[in-house]
Short mmCIF file of C-alpha atoms and ligand atoms in Angstrom, two decimals:
data_model
loop_
_atom_site.label_atom_id
_atom_site.label_comp_id
_atom_site.label_asym_id
_atom_site.label_seq_id
_atom_site.Cartn_x
_atom_site.Cartn_y
_atom_site.Cartn_z
CA MET N 1 56.95 43.34 60.38
CA GLU N 2 59.74 44.40 58.00
CA LYS N 3 63.01 45.48 59.46
CA GLY N 4 62.61 48.81 57.67
CA GLY N 5 65.05 49.76 54.88
CA ARG N 6 68.67 49.02 54.12
CA ASN N 7 70.00 50.70 57.23
CA GLY N 8 67.88 48.73 59.64
CA CYS N 9 66.00 51.26 61.66
CA GLY N 10 68.36 53.99 60.48
CA SER N 11 65.96 54.44 57.56
CA VAL N 12 65.72 58.21 57.19
CA HIS N 13 62.15 59.02 58.13
CA ILE N 14 61.76 56.63 60.99
CA SER N 15 64.96 57.70 62.71
CA TRP N 16 63.59 61.23 62.90
CA LEU N 17 60.74 60.12 65.09
CA PHE N 18 60.94 60.79 68.78
CA PRO N 19 61.00 57.63 70.90
CA GLU N 20 57.63 58.64 72.36
CA ILE N 21 56.10 58.66 68.87
CA LEU N 22 57.70 55.31 68.04
CA ALA N 23 56.23 53.95 71.25
CA MET N 24 52.77 55.18 70.23
CA ILE N 25 53.14 53.46 66.86
CA PHE N 26 54.38 50.25 68.44
CA GLY N 27 51.36 50.39 70.72
CA TYR N 28 49.17 49.49 67.74
CA LEU N 29 51.10 46.30 66.93
CA ASP N 30 49.96 42.91 68.16
CA VAL N 31 51.91 41.31 70.95
CA LYS N 32 54.18 39.21 68.71
CA ASP N 33 55.20 42.19 66.58
CA LYS N 34 55.86 44.25 69.69
CA GLY N 35 58.39 41.62 70.65
CA ARG N 36 59.90 41.66 67.14
CA VAL N 37 60.35 45.43 66.83
CA ALA N 38 62.19 45.35 70.15
CA GLN N 39 64.84 43.18 68.48
CA VAL N 40 65.47 45.47 65.51
CA CYS N 41 67.99 47.87 67.05
CA VAL N 42 68.86 49.60 70.29
CA ALA N 43 66.70 52.68 69.64
CA TRP N 44 63.68 50.59 68.83
CA ARG N 45 64.31 48.30 71.77
CA ASP N 46 64.37 51.28 74.13
CA ALA N 47 61.21 52.67 72.56
CA ALA N 48 59.55 49.29 72.83
CA TYR N 49 60.21 49.24 76.57
CA ASN N 50 57.95 52.27 76.95
CA ARG N 51 54.93 51.36 79.06
CA LEU N 52 52.61 52.92 76.49
CA VAL N 53 53.50 50.09 74.12
CA TRP N 54 52.34 47.40 76.52
CA ARG N 55 49.38 49.15 78.04
CA GLY N 56 46.52 46.69 78.52
CA VAL N 57 48.53 43.75 77.16
CA GLU N 58 47.84 40.39 78.80
CA ALA N 59 51.04 38.34 78.97
CA LYS N 60 50.44 34.63 78.44
CA LEU N 61 52.88 32.50 80.40
CA HIS N 62 53.80 28.87 80.82
CA LEU N 63 55.21 28.88 84.35
CA ARG N 64 57.71 26.07 84.32
CA ARG N 65 61.35 26.47 85.22
CA ALA N 66 62.72 29.37 87.20
CA ASN N 67 63.59 32.28 84.89
CA PRO N 68 65.03 35.12 86.97
CA SER N 69 64.65 37.78 84.25
CA LEU N 70 61.00 37.07 83.42
CA PHE N 71 59.19 39.08 86.09
CA PRO N 72 61.60 42.07 86.12
CA SER N 73 61.22 42.35 82.34
CA LEU N 74 57.41 42.29 82.62
CA VAL N 75 57.54 44.89 85.40
CA LYS N 76 59.78 47.12 83.25
CA ARG N 77 57.25 46.99 80.42
CA GLY N 78 54.46 47.84 82.84
CA VAL N 79 52.59 44.59 82.11
CA LYS N 80 49.84 44.21 84.71
CA ARG N 81 47.67 41.50 83.23
CA ILE N 82 48.78 37.89 83.27
CA GLN N 83 47.27 34.75 81.87
CA ILE N 84 48.81 31.52 83.13
CA LEU N 85 48.59 28.80 80.51
CA SER N 86 50.24 26.09 82.59
CA LEU N 87 51.58 25.99 86.09
CA ARG N 88 54.47 23.92 87.38
CA ARG N 89 55.81 26.54 89.76
CA SER N 90 54.38 28.24 92.75
CA LEU N 91 51.85 30.97 92.07
CA ARG N 92 53.51 32.86 94.85
CA ASP N 93 56.34 33.74 92.44
CA VAL N 94 53.85 35.55 90.22
CA VAL N 95 52.28 37.52 93.02
CA THR N 96 55.60 38.58 94.55
CA GLY N 97 57.34 39.07 91.18
CA LEU N 98 54.65 41.44 89.86
CA PRO N 99 53.75 43.84 92.65
CA ASN N 100 51.43 45.85 90.38
CA LEU N 101 49.48 42.88 89.09
CA GLU N 102 45.91 43.90 88.18
CA SER N 103 44.50 40.89 86.39
CA LEU N 104 45.27 37.23 86.98
CA ASN N 105 43.74 34.75 84.59
CA LEU N 106 44.08 31.13 85.67
CA SER N 107 41.14 29.89 83.65
CA GLY N 108 41.43 26.24 82.74
CA CYS N 109 44.80 25.89 84.47
CA PHE N 110 44.23 22.43 85.91
CA ASN N 111 47.02 22.56 88.46
CA VAL N 112 45.42 25.34 90.53
CA THR N 113 44.54 24.07 94.02
CA ASP N 114 43.51 25.49 97.38
CA ILE N 115 47.01 24.79 98.62
CA GLY N 116 48.59 26.62 95.67
CA LEU N 117 46.37 29.68 96.14
CA GLY N 118 46.98 29.42 99.88
CA HIS N 119 50.70 29.94 99.30
CA ALA N 120 50.13 32.85 96.94
CA PHE N 121 47.49 34.84 98.80
CA VAL N 122 49.06 35.47 102.21
CA GLN N 123 48.90 39.25 102.45
CA ASP N 124 46.78 42.11 101.12
CA LEU N 125 46.95 42.31 97.34
CA PRO N 126 45.22 45.63 96.75
CA THR N 127 46.13 46.01 93.06
CA ILE N 128 44.40 42.83 91.85
CA THR N 129 40.97 43.69 90.45
CA MET N 130 40.33 40.69 88.16
CA LEU N 131 40.67 37.01 89.01
CA ASN N 132 39.61 34.32 86.59
CA LEU N 133 39.41 30.85 88.13
CA SER N 134 36.88 29.45 85.72
CA LEU N 135 37.24 25.69 85.23
CA CYS N 136 39.73 25.46 88.13
CA LYS N 137 37.72 22.56 89.41
CA GLN N 138 39.79 21.83 92.50
CA ILE N 139 39.03 25.18 94.07
CA THR N 140 36.75 25.06 97.14
CA ASP N 141 35.28 27.51 99.64
CA SER N 142 38.59 27.54 101.46
CA SER N 143 40.17 29.51 98.59
CA LEU N 144 37.23 31.89 98.57
CA GLY N 145 38.02 32.59 102.22
CA ARG N 146 41.55 33.68 101.25
CA ILE N 147 40.32 35.70 98.30
CA ALA N 148 37.75 37.49 100.46
CA ARG N 149 40.43 38.29 103.01
CA TYR N 150 43.32 39.43 100.80
CA LEU N 151 41.84 40.52 97.46
CA LYS N 152 39.44 43.10 98.77
CA HIS N 153 39.65 45.30 95.68
CA LEU N 154 38.45 42.58 93.35
CA ARG N 155 35.92 43.84 90.80
CA VAL N 156 35.66 40.76 88.58
CA LEU N 157 35.60 37.20 89.92
CA GLU N 158 35.05 34.31 87.55
CA LEU N 159 34.22 30.94 89.12
CA GLY N 160 32.42 29.29 86.22
CA GLY N 161 32.62 25.51 86.46
CA CYS N 162 34.17 25.57 89.97
CA SER N 163 31.70 22.96 91.06
CA ASN N 164 32.98 22.58 94.63
CA VAL N 165 32.02 26.13 95.56
CA THR N 166 29.01 26.25 97.91
CA SER N 167 26.85 28.85 99.63
CA ASN N 168 29.45 29.08 102.42
CA GLY N 169 31.90 30.35 99.82
CA LEU N 170 29.39 32.99 98.80
CA LEU N 171 29.03 34.04 102.43
CA LEU N 172 32.79 34.65 102.50
CA CYS N 173 32.61 36.70 99.29
CA ALA N 174 29.71 38.67 100.74
CA TRP N 175 31.84 39.39 103.78
CA GLY N 176 35.04 40.47 102.07
CA LEU N 177 34.35 41.56 98.50
CA GLN N 178 32.48 44.86 98.80
CA LYS N 179 33.71 46.20 95.46
CA LEU N 180 32.71 43.26 93.33
CA ASN N 181 31.09 44.34 90.05
CA THR N 182 30.96 41.05 88.12
CA LEU N 183 30.54 37.55 89.53
CA ASN N 184 30.34 34.45 87.37
CA LEU N 185 29.04 31.31 89.11
CA ARG N 186 28.14 29.31 86.02
CA SER N 187 27.54 25.63 86.83
CA CYS N 188 28.32 26.06 90.56
CA ARG N 189 25.56 23.57 91.19
CA HIS N 190 25.85 23.37 94.98
CA ILE N 191 24.94 27.01 95.42
CA SER N 192 21.55 27.41 97.07
CA ASP N 193 19.16 30.25 97.83
CA GLN N 194 21.00 30.78 101.12
CA GLY N 195 24.16 31.77 99.24
CA LEU N 196 22.26 34.49 97.39
CA PHE N 197 20.72 35.60 100.69
CA HIS N 198 24.22 36.35 101.97
CA LEU N 199 25.47 37.84 98.72
CA ALA N 200 22.56 40.29 98.85
CA GLY N 201 23.63 41.34 102.36
CA LEU N 202 20.35 40.27 103.96
CA ASN N 203 22.06 39.12 107.15
CA PRO N 204 24.36 42.07 107.92
CA ALA N 205 25.47 40.48 111.19
CA ALA N 206 27.26 37.85 109.12
CA ALA N 207 28.22 39.79 105.98
CA ASN N 208 27.40 43.15 104.45
CA GLY N 209 26.97 41.67 100.97
CA SER N 210 28.48 42.46 97.58
CA LEU N 211 26.06 45.27 96.95
CA GLU N 212 27.96 46.88 94.09
CA LEU N 213 27.32 43.89 91.83
CA GLU N 214 26.14 44.85 88.34
CA HIS N 215 26.64 41.58 86.48
CA LEU N 216 25.70 38.21 87.93
CA ILE N 217 25.89 34.94 86.03
CA LEU N 218 24.01 32.05 87.62
CA GLN N 219 23.66 29.97 84.50
CA ASP N 220 23.04 26.30 85.27
CA CYS N 221 22.86 26.76 89.08
CA GLN N 222 20.19 24.10 89.30
CA LYS N 223 19.38 24.45 92.99
CA LEU N 224 18.27 28.06 92.83
CA THR N 225 14.55 28.74 93.27
CA ASP N 226 12.32 31.81 93.24
CA GLN N 227 13.56 32.57 96.76
CA ALA N 228 16.98 33.38 95.31
CA LEU N 229 15.35 35.90 92.95
CA LYS N 230 13.56 37.45 95.90
CA HIS N 231 16.90 37.91 97.71
CA ILE N 232 18.53 39.33 94.59
CA SER N 233 15.75 41.85 94.03
CA THR N 234 15.84 42.92 97.67
CA GLY N 235 19.56 43.42 98.10
CA LEU N 236 21.33 43.60 94.75
CA THR N 237 19.50 46.65 93.45
CA LYS N 238 22.38 47.85 91.26
CA LEU N 239 22.26 44.74 89.15
CA LYS N 240 22.20 45.46 85.40
CA SER N 241 22.47 41.97 83.94
CA LEU N 242 21.38 38.61 85.27
CA ASN N 243 21.94 35.30 83.57
CA LEU N 244 19.64 32.51 84.77
CA SER N 245 19.79 30.26 81.74
CA PHE N 246 19.21 26.56 82.51
CA CYS N 247 17.96 27.35 86.04
CA ALA N 248 15.07 24.93 85.73
CA SER N 249 13.56 25.58 89.17
CA ILE N 250 12.87 29.26 88.52
CA THR N 251 9.13 29.84 87.92
CA ASP N 252 6.84 32.68 86.90
CA THR N 253 6.56 33.82 90.53
CA GLY N 254 10.29 34.55 90.58
CA LEU N 255 9.93 36.96 87.67
CA LYS N 256 7.53 39.06 89.77
CA PHE N 257 10.50 39.96 91.97
CA LEU N 258 12.77 40.76 89.04
CA ALA N 259 10.14 43.05 87.51
CA LYS N 260 10.74 45.47 90.37
CA MET N 261 14.47 45.87 89.84
CA PRO N 262 15.13 49.44 88.71
CA ASN N 263 18.45 48.91 86.92
CA LEU N 264 18.04 45.46 85.43
CA CYS N 265 18.36 45.72 81.66
CA GLU N 266 19.67 42.34 80.50
CA LEU N 267 17.87 39.16 81.47
CA ASP N 268 18.75 35.72 80.17
CA LEU N 269 16.13 33.02 80.83
CA ARG N 270 17.20 30.66 78.05
CA SER N 271 16.02 27.09 78.68
CA CYS N 272 14.23 27.94 81.95
CA ASP N 273 11.60 25.26 81.44
CA ASN N 274 9.21 26.44 84.14
CA ILE N 275 8.80 29.96 82.77
CA SER N 276 5.58 30.62 80.87
CA ASP N 277 3.62 33.49 79.33
CA ILE N 278 2.37 34.34 82.83
CA GLY N 279 5.88 35.18 84.02
CA ILE N 280 6.59 37.35 80.99
CA GLY N 281 3.31 39.08 81.82
CA TYR N 282 4.64 39.89 85.32
CA LEU N 283 7.82 41.33 83.85
CA ALA N 284 5.86 43.54 81.46
CA GLU N 285 3.38 44.70 84.12
CA GLY N 286 6.23 45.77 86.36
CA GLY N 287 7.12 48.39 83.76
CA SER N 288 10.58 46.94 83.71
CA TRP N 289 13.46 48.68 81.92
CA ILE N 290 14.69 45.53 80.26
CA THR N 291 16.49 46.18 76.97
CA SER N 292 17.61 42.62 76.28
CA LEU N 293 15.54 39.49 76.94
CA ASP N 294 16.35 35.89 76.03
CA VAL N 295 13.64 33.26 76.52
CA SER N 296 14.85 30.88 73.83
CA PHE N 297 13.94 27.21 74.34
CA CYS N 298 11.29 28.04 76.94
CA ASP N 299 8.55 25.75 75.61
CA ARG N 300 5.75 27.48 77.45
CA VAL N 301 6.53 30.95 76.18
CA GLY N 302 4.50 31.84 73.09
CA ASP N 303 2.35 34.44 71.33
CA GLN N 304 0.80 35.61 74.59
CA SER N 305 4.25 36.72 75.73
CA LEU N 306 4.72 38.75 72.56
CA LEU N 307 1.46 40.53 73.41
CA HIS N 308 2.65 41.22 76.98
CA ILE N 309 5.96 42.51 75.67
CA SER N 310 4.19 44.90 73.30
CA GLN N 311 2.19 46.26 76.23
CA GLY N 312 4.96 46.75 78.76
CA LEU N 313 8.56 46.23 77.70
CA PHE N 314 8.88 49.46 75.75
CA HIS N 315 12.66 49.69 76.03
CA LEU N 316 13.44 46.36 74.43
CA LYS N 317 16.29 46.39 71.91
CA SER N 318 17.08 42.69 71.69
CA LEU N 319 14.67 39.77 71.88
CA SER N 320 15.56 36.10 71.57
CA MET N 321 12.75 33.56 71.30
CA CYS N 322 14.44 30.73 69.42
CA ALA N 323 12.40 27.52 69.44
CA CYS N 324 9.50 29.20 71.27
CA ASN N 325 5.91 28.43 70.25
CA ILE N 326 5.28 31.67 68.35
CA SER N 327 3.40 32.42 65.13
CA ASP N 328 2.82 35.29 62.70
CA ASP N 329 -0.03 36.46 64.96
CA GLY N 330 2.35 37.01 67.87
CA ILE N 331 4.83 38.84 65.63
CA HIS N 332 1.98 41.05 64.39
CA LYS N 333 1.15 42.13 67.95
CA PHE N 334 4.77 42.55 68.94
CA VAL N 335 6.00 44.76 66.08
CA ARG N 336 3.53 47.58 66.72
CA THR N 337 5.42 48.98 69.72
CA ALA N 338 8.85 47.46 69.09
CA HIS N 339 10.36 50.53 67.43
CA ASP N 340 13.73 50.28 69.14
CA VAL N 341 14.33 46.59 68.50
CA ASN N 342 17.59 46.02 66.63
CA THR N 343 18.09 42.30 67.27
CA LEU N 344 15.48 39.59 66.80
CA ASN N 345 16.37 35.93 67.17
CA ILE N 346 13.49 33.65 66.19
CA GLY N 347 15.38 30.67 64.79
CA GLN N 348 13.69 27.28 64.89
CA CYS N 349 10.27 28.89 65.18
CA SER N 350 8.68 26.65 62.61
CA GLU N 351 5.28 28.39 62.55
CA ILE N 352 6.69 31.70 61.29
CA THR N 353 5.93 32.37 57.60
CA ASP N 354 6.53 35.16 55.08
CA LYS N 355 3.57 36.97 56.60
CA GLY N 356 5.48 37.34 59.88
CA LEU N 357 8.59 38.53 58.06
CA ILE N 358 6.57 41.19 56.24
CA PHE N 359 5.32 42.53 59.61
CA VAL N 360 8.95 42.67 60.70
CA ALA N 361 10.05 44.45 57.51
CA ASP N 362 7.20 46.98 57.77
CA HIS N 363 7.75 47.95 61.40
CA LEU N 364 11.24 47.17 62.74
CA LYS N 365 13.06 49.95 60.90
CA ARG N 366 16.08 49.73 63.22
CA LEU N 367 16.62 46.00 62.83
CA ARG N 368 20.30 45.19 62.48
CA SER N 369 20.36 41.46 63.09
CA ILE N 370 17.82 38.68 62.64
CA ASP N 371 18.20 34.95 63.19
CA LEU N 372 15.88 32.77 61.13
CA TYR N 373 17.92 29.56 61.30
CA GLY N 374 15.63 26.61 60.82
CA CYS N 375 12.46 28.65 60.11
CA THR N 376 11.34 26.15 57.54
CA LYS N 377 8.16 27.94 56.46
CA VAL N 378 9.79 31.16 55.25
CA THR N 379 10.56 31.62 51.55
CA THR N 380 12.51 34.11 49.45
CA VAL N 381 9.39 36.31 49.29
CA GLY N 382 9.60 37.15 53.01
CA LEU N 383 13.38 37.13 53.08
CA GLU N 384 13.64 39.68 50.29
CA ARG N 385 11.38 42.06 52.19
CA VAL N 386 13.53 41.77 55.31
CA MET N 387 16.72 42.23 53.30
CA GLN N 388 15.41 45.56 52.03
CA LEU N 389 15.69 47.00 55.55
CA SER N 390 18.52 49.50 55.20
CA SER N 391 19.69 48.98 58.79
CA LEU N 392 20.13 45.21 58.43
CA LYS N 393 23.70 43.99 58.93
CA SER N 394 23.27 40.33 59.73
CA LEU N 395 20.84 37.65 58.65
CA ASN N 396 21.35 34.10 59.86
CA LEU N 397 19.61 31.42 57.87
CA GLY N 398 21.85 28.54 58.81
CA LEU N 399 22.05 25.81 56.24
CA TRP N 400 19.39 26.95 53.86
CA HIS N 401 20.16 30.36 52.44
CA GLU N 402 22.71 33.14 52.59
CA LYS N 403 22.32 36.88 52.52
CA GLN N 404 23.22 38.29 49.14
CA THR N 405 24.94 41.65 49.13
C1 NAG U 501 51.63 21.67 90.12
O1 NAG U 501 52.21 22.81 90.76
C2 NAG U 501 53.11 22.52 91.82
C3 NAG U 501 53.56 23.83 92.41
O2 NAG U 501 52.46 24.53 92.92
C4 NAG U 501 54.29 21.71 91.30
O3 NAG U 501 55.11 21.36 92.37
C5 NAG U 501 53.75 20.46 90.60
O4 NAG U 501 54.83 19.76 90.01
C6 NAG U 501 52.75 20.83 89.53
N1 NAG U 501 52.22 19.62 88.93
C7 NAG U 501 52.11 19.44 87.61
C8 NAG U 501 51.52 18.16 87.15
O5 NAG U 501 52.46 20.30 86.84
C1 NAG U 502 41.39 34.22 80.21
O1 NAG U 502 41.74 32.94 79.74
C2 NAG U 502 40.71 32.30 79.00
C3 NAG U 502 41.13 30.87 78.71
O2 NAG U 502 42.33 30.82 78.04
C4 NAG U 502 40.42 33.08 77.75
O3 NAG U 502 39.37 32.49 77.02
C5 NAG U 502 40.02 34.50 78.15
O4 NAG U 502 39.83 35.30 77.00
C6 NAG U 502 41.07 35.13 79.03
N1 NAG U 502 40.57 36.41 79.50
C7 NAG U 502 41.02 37.56 79.10
C8 NAG U 502 40.42 38.78 79.68
O5 NAG U 502 41.91 37.63 78.29
C1 NAG U 503 37.48 33.77 82.14
O1 NAG U 503 37.69 32.52 81.52
C2 NAG U 503 36.58 32.07 80.77
C3 NAG U 503 36.81 30.64 80.32
O2 NAG U 503 38.01 30.46 79.71
C4 NAG U 503 36.36 33.02 79.61
O3 NAG U 503 35.27 32.58 78.82
C5 NAG U 503 36.09 34.41 80.17
O4 NAG U 503 35.97 35.32 79.11
C6 NAG U 503 37.21 34.84 81.08
N1 NAG U 503 36.82 36.08 81.68
C7 NAG U 503 37.66 37.05 81.89
C8 NAG U 503 37.11 38.32 82.47
O5 NAG U 503 38.84 36.92 81.65
C1 NAG U 504 29.41 45.97 107.74
O1 NAG U 504 29.82 47.30 107.46
C2 NAG U 504 30.00 48.11 108.61
C3 NAG U 504 30.30 49.52 108.15
O2 NAG U 504 31.26 49.52 107.17
C4 NAG U 504 31.10 47.52 109.49
O3 NAG U 504 31.27 48.29 110.63
C5 NAG U 504 30.72 46.09 109.86
O4 NAG U 504 31.76 45.50 110.59
C6 NAG U 504 30.43 45.28 108.62
N1 NAG U 504 29.90 43.98 109.01
C7 NAG U 504 30.53 42.84 108.74
C8 NAG U 504 29.87 41.60 109.19
O5 NAG U 504 31.59 42.81 108.13
C1 NAG U 505 24.31 33.90 79.64
O1 NAG U 505 25.26 32.86 79.58
C2 NAG U 505 25.34 32.21 78.32
C3 NAG U 505 26.32 31.08 78.43
O2 NAG U 505 27.46 31.45 79.11
C4 NAG U 505 25.80 33.20 77.28
O3 NAG U 505 25.82 32.57 76.01
C5 NAG U 505 24.84 34.36 77.25
O4 NAG U 505 25.32 35.33 76.35
C6 NAG U 505 24.71 34.97 78.62
N1 NAG U 505 23.68 35.99 78.58
C7 NAG U 505 23.92 37.27 78.83
C8 NAG U 505 22.75 38.19 78.78
O5 NAG U 505 25.04 37.68 79.08
C1 NAG U 506 1.29 26.79 70.74
O1 NAG U 506 0.51 27.96 70.91
C2 NAG U 506 -0.82 27.84 70.49
C3 NAG U 506 -1.55 29.14 70.70
O2 NAG U 506 -0.74 30.23 70.62
C4 NAG U 506 -1.52 26.74 71.25
O3 NAG U 506 -2.82 26.56 70.75
C5 NAG U 506 -0.74 25.43 71.11
O4 NAG U 506 -1.33 24.44 71.92
C6 NAG U 506 0.69 25.64 71.51
N1 NAG U 506 1.47 24.43 71.25
C7 NAG U 506 2.22 23.86 72.18
C8 NAG U 506 2.95 22.61 71.75
O5 NAG U 506 2.33 24.29 73.30
C1 NAG U 507 38.01 19.24 98.13
C2 NAG U 507 36.66 18.84 97.63
O1 NAG U 507 35.65 19.13 98.25
N1 NAG U 507 36.64 18.19 96.49
C3 NAG U 507 35.41 17.66 95.93
C4 NAG U 507 35.02 18.44 94.69
O2 NAG U 507 33.90 17.85 94.08
C5 NAG U 507 34.08 16.51 93.66
C6 NAG U 507 32.80 16.04 93.00
O3 NAG U 507 32.21 17.07 92.27
C7 NAG U 507 34.41 15.65 94.85
O4 NAG U 507 34.68 14.33 94.42
C8 NAG U 507 35.62 16.22 95.56
O5 NAG U 507 35.85 15.47 96.75
C1 NAG U 508 9.82 24.26 90.82
C2 NAG U 508 8.91 23.75 89.76
O1 NAG U 508 7.80 24.19 89.62
N1 NAG U 508 9.38 22.79 88.98
C3 NAG U 508 8.58 22.19 87.95
C4 NAG U 508 9.10 22.54 86.60
O2 NAG U 508 8.33 21.88 85.59
C5 NAG U 508 8.35 20.47 85.68
C6 NAG U 508 7.51 19.94 84.55
O3 NAG U 508 7.71 20.64 83.38
C7 NAG U 508 7.81 20.02 87.02
O4 NAG U 508 7.93 18.63 87.12
C8 NAG U 508 8.57 20.70 88.13
O5 NAG U 508 8.01 20.38 89.38
#
């Protein structure tokens, strides 16, 4: 950012601008430059204090020594989203210093404990809608109890990698967090089917459930079985996306339940080893509205699944089958009804040849992105046909080739 002309900010044109207009312009700068323009002169500093400038900005803080002007200056700018990079002071200071706090990101902050959160969350905090505790590994169900009690307006809760969280913690969430829209439980390996039973509100005497959930990430929750999917499909009917990747105990039977979910459009089953063509058949028979399906690294998913998909998943836009046992035959069956598909990831499918790519080029006229990384049997003949698709924006070939433009 230049300081603007010989007269500092007195440069003729800019000084004519109303402070409101300056503030709108400053709003487009990145956070560092916002700080710099505020140091140019008094007029610019005042303009830079306008809340418009800082709207949506996430302040990143190292909370070390006491700094009495920090929170008032953030409040003055209207900053409502905070990311804590390191924590040597009480979290309570943050919560009391920023009464309008909307988003608190503590991800990866290793010093976050139940005791620390216990000091911070002692009264209703109705403005906080986003809490990111991912990788705060010391957090247990006891913190979830506080969160469920005092952060009732939470819409996004990230607990990825919080491996001490159990189904009891989920019961507490299901009791207190009625407005939850997004819940990330990645690698919370102690969570069992019972936790999902509560989350889905299936025992209303104990908890009404978080029935507004639209996005649920259960990646790598190894204990979950088909029962959990039954609970989800019964109670969490607003769910739009579900991530079950690496849930090795999920089987084809579980997919029968998911096939009935009216709003489910994104399903991630990457590396679910017990899923086979039969399960994909259930999904397709259910007439599901799935637009995005990932079954990459499912060894038992193959050409038969592509046939099922062509006969039932008519709304599919994105399909990922990396390292699945598929061939040109399967592609041939799939492309006939796959008119809306814009993303196709079939990397490491070593049986695919130019023939398969020609089927793709002839039928998938909306294809924007294709992954062919490690497809060792394809040659420039097939690739050139795919590259002629006018919609194509991205072609991943990994180490072997590169898209020429
Ligand atoms: C962790 O935070 C507490 C305050 O909650 C502080 O007293 C302590 O010194 C911090 N520890 C480290 C290693 O930063
Ligand atoms: C929260 O912090 C994590 C870790 O630093 C970062 O990756 C993530 O983008 C942050 N979230 C938001 C919404 O900024
Ligand atoms: C939460 O933190 C994780 C890990 O750093 C990050 O990947 C994710 O985007 C964050 N989510 C939000 C909503 O900030
Ligand atoms: C469930 O919701 C109803 C109606 O809002 C409420 O009266 C009841 O106390 C709730 N049950 C629990 C266990 O919180
Ligand atoms: C499921 O989680 C994995 C890992 O976090 C992520 O790469 C993938 O995009 C997620 N799938 C969906 C549909 O969000
Ligand atoms: C791959 O699929 C074909 C038929 O589509 C089948 O004959 C073959 O046994 C499968 N290979 C493996 C390793 O599952
Ligand atoms: C407080 C608590 O329960 N901490 C446990 C978290 O999980 C690790 C192992 O994953 C245990 O060693 C801790 O005792
Ligand atoms: C729950 C279930 O059926 N798990 C099976 C998944 O597949 C492996 C073999 O691939 C079996 O050993 C498990 O029993």
